[in-house]
């Protein structure tokens, strides 16, 4: 592993540690670019990075290059959300001397991996404002272990190693505190904790959006540091690569990084890839460049999009789950994803473009297809391309343990993914 590859991997670990919720992923991404919010009547200028927030948990960044009106439009998109436990309203449960939080499952997480891990909380809190239509939103991240979901001892569950179904409403409720005898204030413990953390009155907290996250940090591992283990590799590895690539771009045309929320639950939300948000924002940009609607539509149809999301690597203990002839491995480079049913959005021309970029820049790449006897997942590409129709290719870093509380990737693959995105923007 080269110095550049290791530095890129270590910077990803740092980014993941700071991006503990979709709100914080957007905040960290915005800080890394120092983008300027685009005002309604402002003209766009070459060399400037503009930002368009998508309801706090998504963001679109647009970089205006030279000859922007005639130059190519290229987009890279990723998602900020991840499978986790989300806190419900009125969450405090008091039973048998223990205090628990009432949570629900978000996305298709591997439930057992959330047991026996110190967990913290992060997200956003909405505070009472002067105008009821403009509450104040504050981000919060406790950055300390607050909870744990304890396992049931093997002595009380002798079949635990044979596979046991975990019921979210019963088995995944985190242990939060030990309550006193009938202390009525226990029901307000979370609100009081939030108020203390933010330095506000608990009575001013009207709502919140909080997710649990594993408190342990990511790390390089293996006797040669060949692997990277961290929570939220799906899909903060892609977010980080997109941000690093667009920050380095300087050329002709328009370049876009679109960070969407809610991919893990289908993308069909106002801040998801299934909304018309990106199409609306692109039309606004083209209008400010002096293009009419016909020219805007032509630019979109002639554009190119990379949908960036993690891919499945061949599992060393279950190689039979992989396709017989397409078997990405950790450390083998960026994965190009192909599916005949178009759950991945690529076509032969899109594949050839991305493969050509890799070969031209000496970037290692691999191919993923689903095993024909197993239903695979889907991601942003096919959904987004129905709203912003342009040639699209799905790519990503290969990982093991996708949707686990902690996932594993090849330490070298983050650098390869970033280099491909830089080549895509610059070529």
CSV table of C-alpha atoms in Angstrom, one decimal:
chain,number,residue,atom,x,y,z
A,1,UNK,CA,0.0,0.0,0.0
A,2,UNK,CA,1.4,3.4,-1.0
A,3,UNK,CA,1.6,6.4,1.2
A,4,UNK,CA,-1.3,8.1,-0.7
A,5,UNK,CA,-3.5,5.0,-0.4
A,6,UNK,CA,-2.9,4.8,3.3
A,7,UNK,CA,-3.6,8.5,3.9
A,8,UNK,CA,-6.8,8.3,1.9
A,9,UNK,CA,-7.9,5.4,4.0
A,10,UNK,CA,-7.1,7.1,7.3
A,11,UNK,CA,-8.9,10.3,6.1
A,12,UNK,CA,-12.0,8.2,5.4
A,13,UNK,CA,-11.9,6.8,9.0
A,14,UNK,CA,-11.7,10.4,10.3
A,15,UNK,CA,-14.6,11.5,8.1
A,16,UNK,CA,-16.8,8.5,9.3
A,17,UNK,CA,-16.0,9.3,12.9
A,18,UNK,CA,-17.4,12.8,12.4
A,19,UNK,CA,-20.3,11.9,10.2
A,20,UNK,CA,-22.5,10.1,12.8
A,21,UNK,CA,-25.8,10.9,11.2
A,22,UNK,CA,-27.1,12.1,7.8
A,23,UNK,CA,-27.2,15.6,9.2
A,24,UNK,CA,-23.5,15.4,10.2
A,25,UNK,CA,-22.5,13.8,6.9
A,26,UNK,CA,-23.9,16.8,5.1
A,27,UNK,CA,-22.3,19.2,7.6
A,28,UNK,CA,-18.9,17.6,7.2
A,29,UNK,CA,-19.2,17.5,3.4
A,30,UNK,CA,-20.1,21.2,3.3
A,31,UNK,CA,-17.2,22.1,5.5
A,32,UNK,CA,-14.8,20.3,3.2
A,33,UNK,CA,-15.8,22.4,0.2
A,34,UNK,CA,-16.6,25.8,1.7
A,35,UNK,CA,-19.4,26.0,-0.8
A,36,UNK,CA,-21.6,29.2,-1.3
A,37,UNK,CA,-25.3,28.8,-1.0
A,38,UNK,CA,-26.9,29.9,-4.3
A,39,UNK,CA,-29.3,32.8,-3.8
A,40,UNK,CA,-32.4,33.2,-5.9
A,41,UNK,CA,-31.3,36.2,-8.0
A,42,UNK,CA,-27.5,35.6,-8.0
A,43,UNK,CA,-25.7,35.0,-11.2
A,44,UNK,CA,-23.3,32.0,-11.3
A,45,UNK,CA,-19.6,32.5,-11.7
A,46,UNK,CA,-16.9,30.2,-13.2
A,47,UNK,CA,-14.7,28.5,-10.6
A,48,UNK,CA,-17.3,28.8,-7.8
A,49,UNK,CA,-18.8,25.9,-5.9
A,50,UNK,CA,-22.5,26.4,-5.0
A,51,UNK,CA,-24.6,24.4,-2.6
A,52,UNK,CA,-28.3,23.5,-2.5
A,53,UNK,CA,-29.5,21.9,0.7
A,54,UNK,CA,-32.0,19.1,0.5
A,55,UNK,CA,-33.9,19.4,3.8
A,56,UNK,CA,-30.8,19.2,6.0
A,57,UNK,CA,-30.0,15.5,5.3
A,58,UNK,CA,-29.0,15.9,1.7
A,59,UNK,CA,-27.1,18.4,-0.4
A,60,UNK,CA,-26.3,19.2,-4.0
A,61,UNK,CA,-23.0,20.8,-4.9
A,62,UNK,CA,-22.5,22.4,-8.3
A,63,UNK,CA,-19.2,23.5,-9.6
A,64,UNK,CA,-19.3,26.0,-12.5
A,65,UNK,CA,-16.4,25.6,-14.9
A,66,UNK,CA,-15.3,27.6,-17.9
A,67,UNK,CA,-17.6,27.5,-20.9
A,68,UNK,CA,-20.3,26.1,-18.6
A,69,UNK,CA,-23.2,26.6,-21.0
A,70,UNK,CA,-21.6,24.5,-23.7
A,71,UNK,CA,-19.4,22.2,-21.8
A,72,UNK,CA,-20.4,18.7,-20.5
A,73,UNK,CA,-22.6,18.0,-17.5
A,74,UNK,CA,-21.3,15.2,-15.2
A,75,UNK,CA,-22.9,14.1,-12.0
A,76,UNK,CA,-21.7,11.8,-9.2
A,77,UNK,CA,-24.3,10.9,-6.6
A,78,UNK,CA,-24.2,9.0,-3.3
A,79,UNK,CA,-26.4,8.6,-0.2
A,80,UNK,CA,-25.9,9.9,3.4
A,81,UNK,CA,-28.1,7.5,5.3
A,82,UNK,CA,-27.2,4.1,6.7
A,83,UNK,CA,-29.1,1.2,8.4
A,84,UNK,CA,-29.4,2.0,12.1
A,85,UNK,CA,-31.8,2.2,15.1
A,86,UNK,CA,-33.8,5.5,15.2
A,87,UNK,CA,-35.4,6.9,18.4
A,88,UNK,CA,-39.2,7.1,18.5
A,89,UNK,CA,-41.1,10.0,20.0
A,90,UNK,CA,-41.9,9.6,23.8
A,91,UNK,CA,-39.2,6.9,23.9
A,92,UNK,CA,-38.6,6.2,27.6
A,93,UNK,CA,-39.7,2.8,28.8
A,94,UNK,CA,-39.4,1.8,32.5
A,95,UNK,CA,-39.5,-1.9,33.3
A,96,UNK,CA,-38.1,-4.0,36.2
A,97,UNK,CA,-35.9,-1.2,37.4
A,98,UNK,CA,-34.4,-0.5,34.0
A,99,UNK,CA,-34.9,2.4,31.6
A,100,UNK,CA,-34.9,1.7,27.9
A,101,UNK,CA,-35.4,3.7,24.8
A,102,UNK,CA,-38.1,2.8,22.3
A,103,UNK,CA,-36.5,2.6,18.9
A,104,UNK,CA,-37.3,1.4,15.4
A,105,UNK,CA,-35.3,-0.2,12.7
A,106,UNK,CA,-34.2,2.0,9.8
A,107,UNK,CA,-33.2,0.2,6.7
A,108,UNK,CA,-32.2,-3.5,6.3
A,109,UNK,CA,-29.6,-3.7,9.1
A,110,UNK,CA,-28.1,-7.0,10.3
A,111,UNK,CA,-29.8,-6.9,13.7
A,112,UNK,CA,-27.5,-9.2,15.7
A,113,UNK,CA,-24.5,-7.0,15.0
A,114,UNK,CA,-26.0,-4.2,17.1
A,115,UNK,CA,-26.0,-6.3,20.3
A,116,UNK,CA,-23.4,-5.8,23.0
A,117,UNK,CA,-21.9,-2.6,21.4
A,118,UNK,CA,-21.6,0.7,23.2
A,119,UNK,CA,-23.9,3.1,21.3
A,120,UNK,CA,-24.2,6.8,21.2
A,121,UNK,CA,-26.8,9.2,19.7
A,122,UNK,CA,-26.6,11.8,17.0
A,123,UNK,CA,-29.0,13.7,14.8
A,124,UNK,CA,-31.0,17.0,14.9
A,125,UNK,CA,-33.2,18.7,17.4
A,126,UNK,CA,-36.0,21.1,16.5
A,127,UNK,CA,-36.5,24.0,19.0
A,128,UNK,CA,-39.3,26.4,19.4
A,129,UNK,CA,-38.8,29.6,17.4
A,130,UNK,CA,-40.5,33.0,17.2
A,131,UNK,CA,-42.2,31.9,14.0
A,132,UNK,CA,-43.9,28.5,14.3
A,133,UNK,CA,-43.1,27.9,10.6
A,134,UNK,CA,-39.4,28.4,11.3
A,135,UNK,CA,-38.3,26.3,14.2
A,136,UNK,CA,-34.6,26.3,15.0
A,137,UNK,CA,-32.7,23.2,14.0
A,138,UNK,CA,-29.6,22.2,16.1
A,139,UNK,CA,-27.4,19.3,15.4
A,140,UNK,CA,-26.4,17.1,18.3
A,141,UNK,CA,-23.8,14.3,18.7
A,142,UNK,CA,-23.1,13.1,22.2
A,143,UNK,CA,-19.9,11.4,21.2
A,144,UNK,CA,-19.9,9.2,24.3
A,145,UNK,CA,-21.3,5.8,25.1
A,146,UNK,CA,-24.9,6.2,26.2
A,147,UNK,CA,-26.7,2.9,25.6
A,148,UNK,CA,-26.2,-0.8,24.9
A,149,UNK,CA,-28.5,-3.6,23.6
A,150,UNK,CA,-27.5,-6.5,25.8
A,151,UNK,CA,-27.6,-10.1,24.5
A,152,UNK,CA,-29.4,-12.8,26.3
A,153,UNK,CA,-27.0,-15.3,27.9
A,154,UNK,CA,-26.5,-18.6,26.2
A,155,UNK,CA,-27.6,-20.3,29.4
A,156,UNK,CA,-31.1,-18.8,28.9
A,157,UNK,CA,-31.1,-19.3,25.1
A,158,UNK,CA,-29.3,-22.5,24.3
A,159,UNK,CA,-30.2,-22.3,20.6
A,160,UNK,CA,-28.6,-18.9,20.1
A,161,UNK,CA,-25.8,-20.3,17.9
A,162,UNK,CA,-28.4,-22.0,15.6
A,163,UNK,CA,-29.8,-18.6,14.6
A,164,UNK,CA,-32.4,-16.7,16.6
A,165,UNK,CA,-34.8,-14.1,15.2
A,166,UNK,CA,-34.6,-10.8,16.9
A,167,UNK,CA,-37.8,-8.9,17.3
A,168,UNK,CA,-37.1,-5.2,17.0
A,169,UNK,CA,-39.8,-4.1,19.5
A,170,UNK,CA,-38.6,-6.5,22.1
A,171,UNK,CA,-35.0,-7.5,21.5
A,172,UNK,CA,-33.4,-4.3,20.1
A,173,UNK,CA,-34.4,-1.8,22.8
A,174,UNK,CA,-31.2,-0.2,24.2
A,175,UNK,CA,-30.6,-0.1,27.9
A,176,UNK,CA,-30.4,3.7,28.7
A,177,UNK,CA,-30.5,4.1,32.5
A,178,UNK,CA,-31.4,2.5,35.8
A,179,UNK,CA,-34.5,4.2,37.2
A,180,UNK,CA,-35.4,5.0,40.7
A,181,UNK,CA,-38.6,4.1,42.5
A,182,UNK,CA,-41.4,5.7,40.5
A,183,UNK,CA,-39.4,8.8,39.5
A,184,UNK,CA,-41.8,10.6,37.2
A,185,UNK,CA,-38.9,12.6,35.7
A,186,UNK,CA,-37.5,9.4,34.2
A,187,UNK,CA,-39.8,9.8,31.3
A,188,UNK,CA,-38.1,13.1,30.4
A,189,UNK,CA,-34.5,11.8,30.7
A,190,UNK,CA,-33.8,12.0,27.0
A,191,UNK,CA,-35.2,15.5,26.7
A,192,UNK,CA,-33.2,16.7,29.7
A,193,UNK,CA,-30.1,15.1,28.3
A,194,UNK,CA,-30.6,16.8,24.9
A,195,UNK,CA,-31.3,20.2,26.6
A,196,UNK,CA,-28.1,19.9,28.7
A,197,UNK,CA,-26.1,19.0,25.6
A,198,UNK,CA,-27.4,21.9,23.6
A,199,UNK,CA,-27.6,24.4,26.4
A,200,UNK,CA,-31.4,25.0,26.0
A,201,UNK,CA,-34.6,24.5,28.0
A,202,UNK,CA,-36.2,21.1,27.7
A,203,UNK,CA,-39.5,22.8,27.2
A,204,UNK,CA,-38.3,24.4,24.0
A,205,UNK,CA,-37.6,21.0,22.4
A,206,UNK,CA,-40.5,20.3,20.0
A,207,UNK,CA,-39.1,17.4,18.1
A,208,UNK,CA,-35.9,15.4,17.2
A,209,UNK,CA,-34.5,13.0,14.6
A,210,UNK,CA,-31.9,10.8,16.4
A,211,UNK,CA,-30.1,7.7,15.4
A,212,UNK,CA,-28.0,5.3,17.4
A,213,UNK,CA,-24.5,4.7,16.2
A,214,UNK,CA,-21.7,2.4,17.3
A,215,UNK,CA,-19.3,4.3,19.6
A,216,UNK,CA,-16.2,2.4,18.5
A,217,UNK,CA,-14.0,4.2,15.9
A,218,UNK,CA,-12.9,2.7,12.6
A,219,UNK,CA,-9.4,1.4,12.1
A,220,UNK,CA,-7.0,-0.2,9.6
A,221,UNK,CA,-6.4,-3.9,10.4
A,222,UNK,CA,-4.6,-7.0,9.1
A,223,UNK,CA,-1.0,-7.8,9.6
A,224,UNK,CA,-0.2,-5.5,6.7
A,225,UNK,CA,-3.0,-2.9,7.2
A,226,UNK,CA,-4.7,-4.3,4.1
A,227,UNK,CA,-8.2,-3.9,5.5
A,228,UNK,CA,-10.3,-1.0,6.9
A,229,UNK,CA,-13.0,-1.8,9.5
A,230,UNK,CA,-15.6,0.9,10.3
A,231,UNK,CA,-19.3,1.6,10.8
A,232,UNK,CA,-21.2,3.3,7.9
A,233,UNK,CA,-18.8,2.4,5.1
A,234,UNK,CA,-22.2,2.0,3.3
A,235,UNK,CA,-22.2,4.7,2.1
A,236,UNK,CA,-19.9,7.3,3.6
A,237,UNK,CA,-17.0,5.8,1.7
A,238,UNK,CA,-18.8,7.0,-1.5
A,239,UNK,CA,-19.7,10.4,0.0
A,240,UNK,CA,-16.1,11.0,0.9
A,241,UNK,CA,-14.7,10.0,-2.5
A,242,UNK,CA,-17.2,12.3,-4.3
A,243,UNK,CA,-16.3,15.2,-2.1
A,244,UNK,CA,-12.5,14.7,-2.6
A,245,UNK,CA,-12.9,14.4,-6.3
A,246,UNK,CA,-15.0,17.5,-7.0
A,247,UNK,CA,-12.8,19.6,-4.7
A,248,UNK,CA,-9.9,19.0,-7.1
A,249,UNK,CA,-11.8,19.6,-10.4
A,250,UNK,CA,-11.0,22.6,-12.6
A,251,UNK,CA,-12.2,22.5,-16.3
A,252,UNK,CA,-15.0,23.1,-18.7
A,253,UNK,CA,-18.7,22.5,-18.2
A,254,UNK,CA,-20.7,21.7,-15.0
A,255,UNK,CA,-19.8,19.2,-12.4
A,256,UNK,CA,-22.3,18.1,-9.7
A,257,UNK,CA,-22.1,16.0,-6.5
A,258,UNK,CA,-25.6,15.1,-5.3
A,259,UNK,CA,-25.9,13.6,-1.8
A,260,UNK,CA,-29.3,12.1,-1.2
A,261,UNK,CA,-31.0,10.7,1.9
A,262,UNK,CA,-33.3,7.7,2.4
A,263,UNK,CA,-31.7,5.3,-0.1
A,264,UNK,CA,-31.9,2.6,2.5
A,265,UNK,CA,-35.7,2.9,2.6
A,266,UNK,CA,-36.4,3.3,-1.1
A,267,UNK,CA,-35.3,6.9,-2.0
A,268,UNK,CA,-38.9,8.0,-2.6
A,269,UNK,CA,-38.8,11.1,-0.3
A,270,UNK,CA,-38.4,14.8,-0.9
A,271,UNK,CA,-34.7,14.5,-0.1
A,272,UNK,CA,-34.3,11.2,-1.9
A,273,UNK,CA,-33.0,10.3,-5.3
A,274,UNK,CA,-36.6,9.5,-6.3
A,275,UNK,CA,-37.7,13.1,-6.0
A,276,UNK,CA,-37.5,15.8,-8.7
A,277,UNK,CA,-35.1,17.9,-6.5
A,278,UNK,CA,-32.0,17.5,-8.7
A,279,UNK,CA,-33.9,18.1,-11.9
A,280,UNK,CA,-35.3,21.4,-10.4
A,281,UNK,CA,-31.9,22.5,-9.2
A,282,UNK,CA,-30.2,21.8,-12.5
A,283,UNK,CA,-32.8,23.7,-14.4
A,284,UNK,CA,-32.2,26.7,-12.1
A,285,UNK,CA,-28.5,26.5,-12.7
A,286,UNK,CA,-29.0,26.4,-16.5
A,287,UNK,CA,-31.4,29.3,-16.3
A,288,UNK,CA,-28.8,31.4,-14.5
A,289,UNK,CA,-26.3,30.4,-17.3
A,290,UNK,CA,-28.7,31.9,-19.9
A,291,UNK,CA,-30.0,28.5,-21.3
A,292,UNK,CA,-33.6,28.1,-22.2
A,293,UNK,CA,-35.6,25.0,-21.4
A,294,UNK,CA,-34.8,23.2,-24.7
A,295,UNK,CA,-31.1,23.7,-24.0
A,296,UNK,CA,-31.4,22.5,-20.5
A,297,UNK,CA,-33.2,19.3,-21.5
A,298,UNK,CA,-30.6,18.7,-24.1
A,299,UNK,CA,-27.8,19.2,-21.6
A,300,UNK,CA,-29.4,16.7,-19.2
A,301,UNK,CA,-30.0,14.0,-21.9
A,302,UNK,CA,-26.3,14.4,-23.1
A,303,UNK,CA,-25.0,14.2,-19.5
A,304,UNK,CA,-23.4,11.3,-17.6
A,305,UNK,CA,-23.9,10.2,-14.1
A,306,UNK,CA,-22.0,7.9,-11.7
A,307,UNK,CA,-24.1,6.4,-9.0
A,308,UNK,CA,-21.6,5.7,-6.2
A,309,UNK,CA,-22.5,3.1,-3.6
A,310,UNK,CA,-20.7,0.2,-2.1
A,311,UNK,CA,-20.6,-3.3,-3.7
A,312,UNK,CA,-20.5,-6.8,-2.4
A,313,UNK,CA,-17.1,-8.4,-2.3
A,314,UNK,CA,-16.6,-12.2,-2.4
A,315,UNK,CA,-16.9,-13.5,1.1
A,316,UNK,CA,-13.9,-15.7,2.1
A,317,UNK,CA,-16.1,-18.0,4.1
A,318,UNK,CA,-19.0,-18.1,1.7
A,319,UNK,CA,-17.6,-18.0,-1.9
A,320,UNK,CA,-20.5,-19.9,-3.2
A,321,UNK,CA,-22.7,-16.8,-2.7
A,322,UNK,CA,-20.9,-14.9,-5.4
A,323,UNK,CA,-21.4,-15.1,-9.1
A,324,UNK,CA,-19.3,-17.9,-10.6
A,325,UNK,CA,-17.3,-15.6,-13.0
A,326,UNK,CA,-17.6,-12.1,-11.5
A,327,UNK,CA,-16.1,-12.1,-8.0
A,328,UNK,CA,-14.8,-8.7,-6.7
A,329,UNK,CA,-12.4,-8.9,-3.8
A,330,UNK,CA,-11.2,-6.4,-1.2
A,331,UNK,CA,-8.2,-4.5,-2.5
A,332,UNK,CA,-9.0,-5.3,-6.1
A,333,UNK,CA,-10.2,-1.8,-7.0
A,334,UNK,CA,-13.5,-0.1,-7.8
A,335,UNK,CA,-16.4,-2.3,-8.8
A,336,UNK,CA,-18.6,-1.7,-11.9
A,337,UNK,CA,-22.0,-3.1,-11.2
A,338,UNK,CA,-24.1,-4.8,-13.9
A,339,UNK,CA,-27.7,-6.2,-13.7
A,340,UNK,CA,-29.8,-7.3,-16.7
A,341,UNK,CA,-33.0,-6.3,-14.8
A,342,UNK,CA,-31.6,-2.7,-14.5
A,343,UNK,CA,-31.5,-2.7,-10.7
A,344,UNK,CA,-28.1,-1.2,-11.7
A,345,UNK,CA,-28.5,1.5,-14.3
A,346,UNK,CA,-25.5,0.8,-16.6
A,347,UNK,CA,-25.6,-0.2,-20.3
A,348,UNK,CA,-22.8,-1.3,-22.6
A,349,UNK,CA,-21.8,2.3,-23.5
A,350,UNK,CA,-21.8,3.5,-19.9
A,351,UNK,CA,-19.7,0.4,-18.9
A,352,UNK,CA,-17.3,1.1,-21.7
A,353,UNK,CA,-16.9,4.7,-20.7
A,354,UNK,CA,-16.0,3.9,-17.1
A,355,UNK,CA,-13.8,1.0,-18.0
A,356,UNK,CA,-12.0,3.2,-20.5
A,357,UNK,CA,-11.4,5.8,-17.8
A,358,UNK,CA,-10.0,3.2,-15.5
A,359,UNK,CA,-7.7,1.7,-18.1
A,360,UNK,CA,-6.6,5.2,-19.3
A,361,UNK,CA,-5.6,6.2,-15.8
A,362,UNK,CA,-4.2,2.9,-14.6
A,363,UNK,CA,-7.0,2.5,-12.0
A,364,UNK,CA,-7.8,-1.1,-11.0
A,365,UNK,CA,-11.5,-2.2,-11.5
A,366,UNK,CA,-13.7,-5.2,-11.1
A,367,UNK,CA,-17.1,-6.4,-12.1
A,368,UNK,CA,-20.1,-7.4,-9.9
A,369,UNK,CA,-23.2,-9.2,-11.0
A,370,UNK,CA,-25.6,-11.0,-8.7
A,371,UNK,CA,-25.6,-14.7,-8.3
A,372,UNK,CA,-28.6,-15.8,-10.5
A,373,UNK,CA,-30.2,-17.8,-7.7
A,374,UNK,CA,-30.2,-14.8,-5.3
A,375,UNK,CA,-32.1,-11.5,-5.4
A,376,UNK,CA,-29.7,-8.6,-5.2
A,377,UNK,CA,-30.2,-5.1,-4.0
A,378,UNK,CA,-30.6,-1.8,-5.9
A,379,UNK,CA,-29.3,1.7,-5.4
A,380,UNK,CA,-29.5,5.3,-6.6
A,381,UNK,CA,-28.7,5.0,-10.3
A,382,UNK,CA,-31.9,3.5,-11.7
A,383,UNK,CA,-34.1,5.6,-9.5
A,384,UNK,CA,-32.3,8.9,-10.2
A,385,UNK,CA,-32.2,8.3,-14.0
A,386,UNK,CA,-36.0,8.2,-14.1
A,387,UNK,CA,-36.0,11.8,-12.8
A,388,UNK,CA,-32.9,13.1,-14.5
A,389,UNK,CA,-32.6,10.8,-17.6
A,390,UNK,CA,-29.0,10.5,-18.7
A,391,UNK,CA,-26.5,7.7,-19.2
A,392,UNK,CA,-25.7,6.3,-15.8
A,393,UNK,CA,-23.3,3.7,-14.4
A,394,UNK,CA,-23.3,2.2,-10.9
A,395,UNK,CA,-19.9,1.9,-9.2
A,396,UNK,CA,-18.5,1.5,-5.7
A,397,UNK,CA,-15.9,0.1,-3.4
A,398,UNK,CA,-16.3,-3.6,-2.5
A,399,UNK,CA,-17.0,-4.4,1.1
A,400,UNK,CA,-17.8,-7.3,3.4
A,401,UNK,CA,-20.6,-7.3,6.0
A,402,UNK,CA,-22.8,-4.8,4.2
A,403,UNK,CA,-25.5,-3.5,6.6
A,404,UNK,CA,-23.6,-4.7,9.6
A,405,UNK,CA,-23.0,-2.3,12.5
A,406,UNK,CA,-19.4,-2.5,11.3
A,407,UNK,CA,-18.3,-3.3,7.8
A,408,UNK,CA,-14.9,-4.1,6.1
A,409,UNK,CA,-13.3,-2.9,3.0
A,410,UNK,CA,-9.9,-3.0,1.4
A,411,UNK,CA,-7.7,-0.1,2.6
A,412,UNK,CA,-6.5,0.6,-1.0
A,413,UNK,CA,-9.9,0.7,-2.5
A,414,UNK,CA,-10.9,4.2,-1.3
A,415,UNK,CA,-8.0,5.7,-3.2
A,416,UNK,CA,-8.9,3.8,-6.4
A,417,UNK,CA,-12.5,5.0,-6.1
A,418,UNK,CA,-11.4,8.6,-5.5
A,419,UNK,CA,-9.0,8.5,-8.5
A,420,UNK,CA,-11.8,7.2,-10.8
A,421,UNK,CA,-14.1,10.0,-9.8
A,422,UNK,CA,-11.4,12.5,-10.3
A,423,UNK,CA,-10.8,11.1,-13.8
A,424,UNK,CA,-14.5,11.1,-14.5
A,425,UNK,CA,-14.8,14.8,-13.7
A,426,UNK,CA,-11.6,15.8,-15.5
A,427,UNK,CA,-11.6,13.7,-18.7
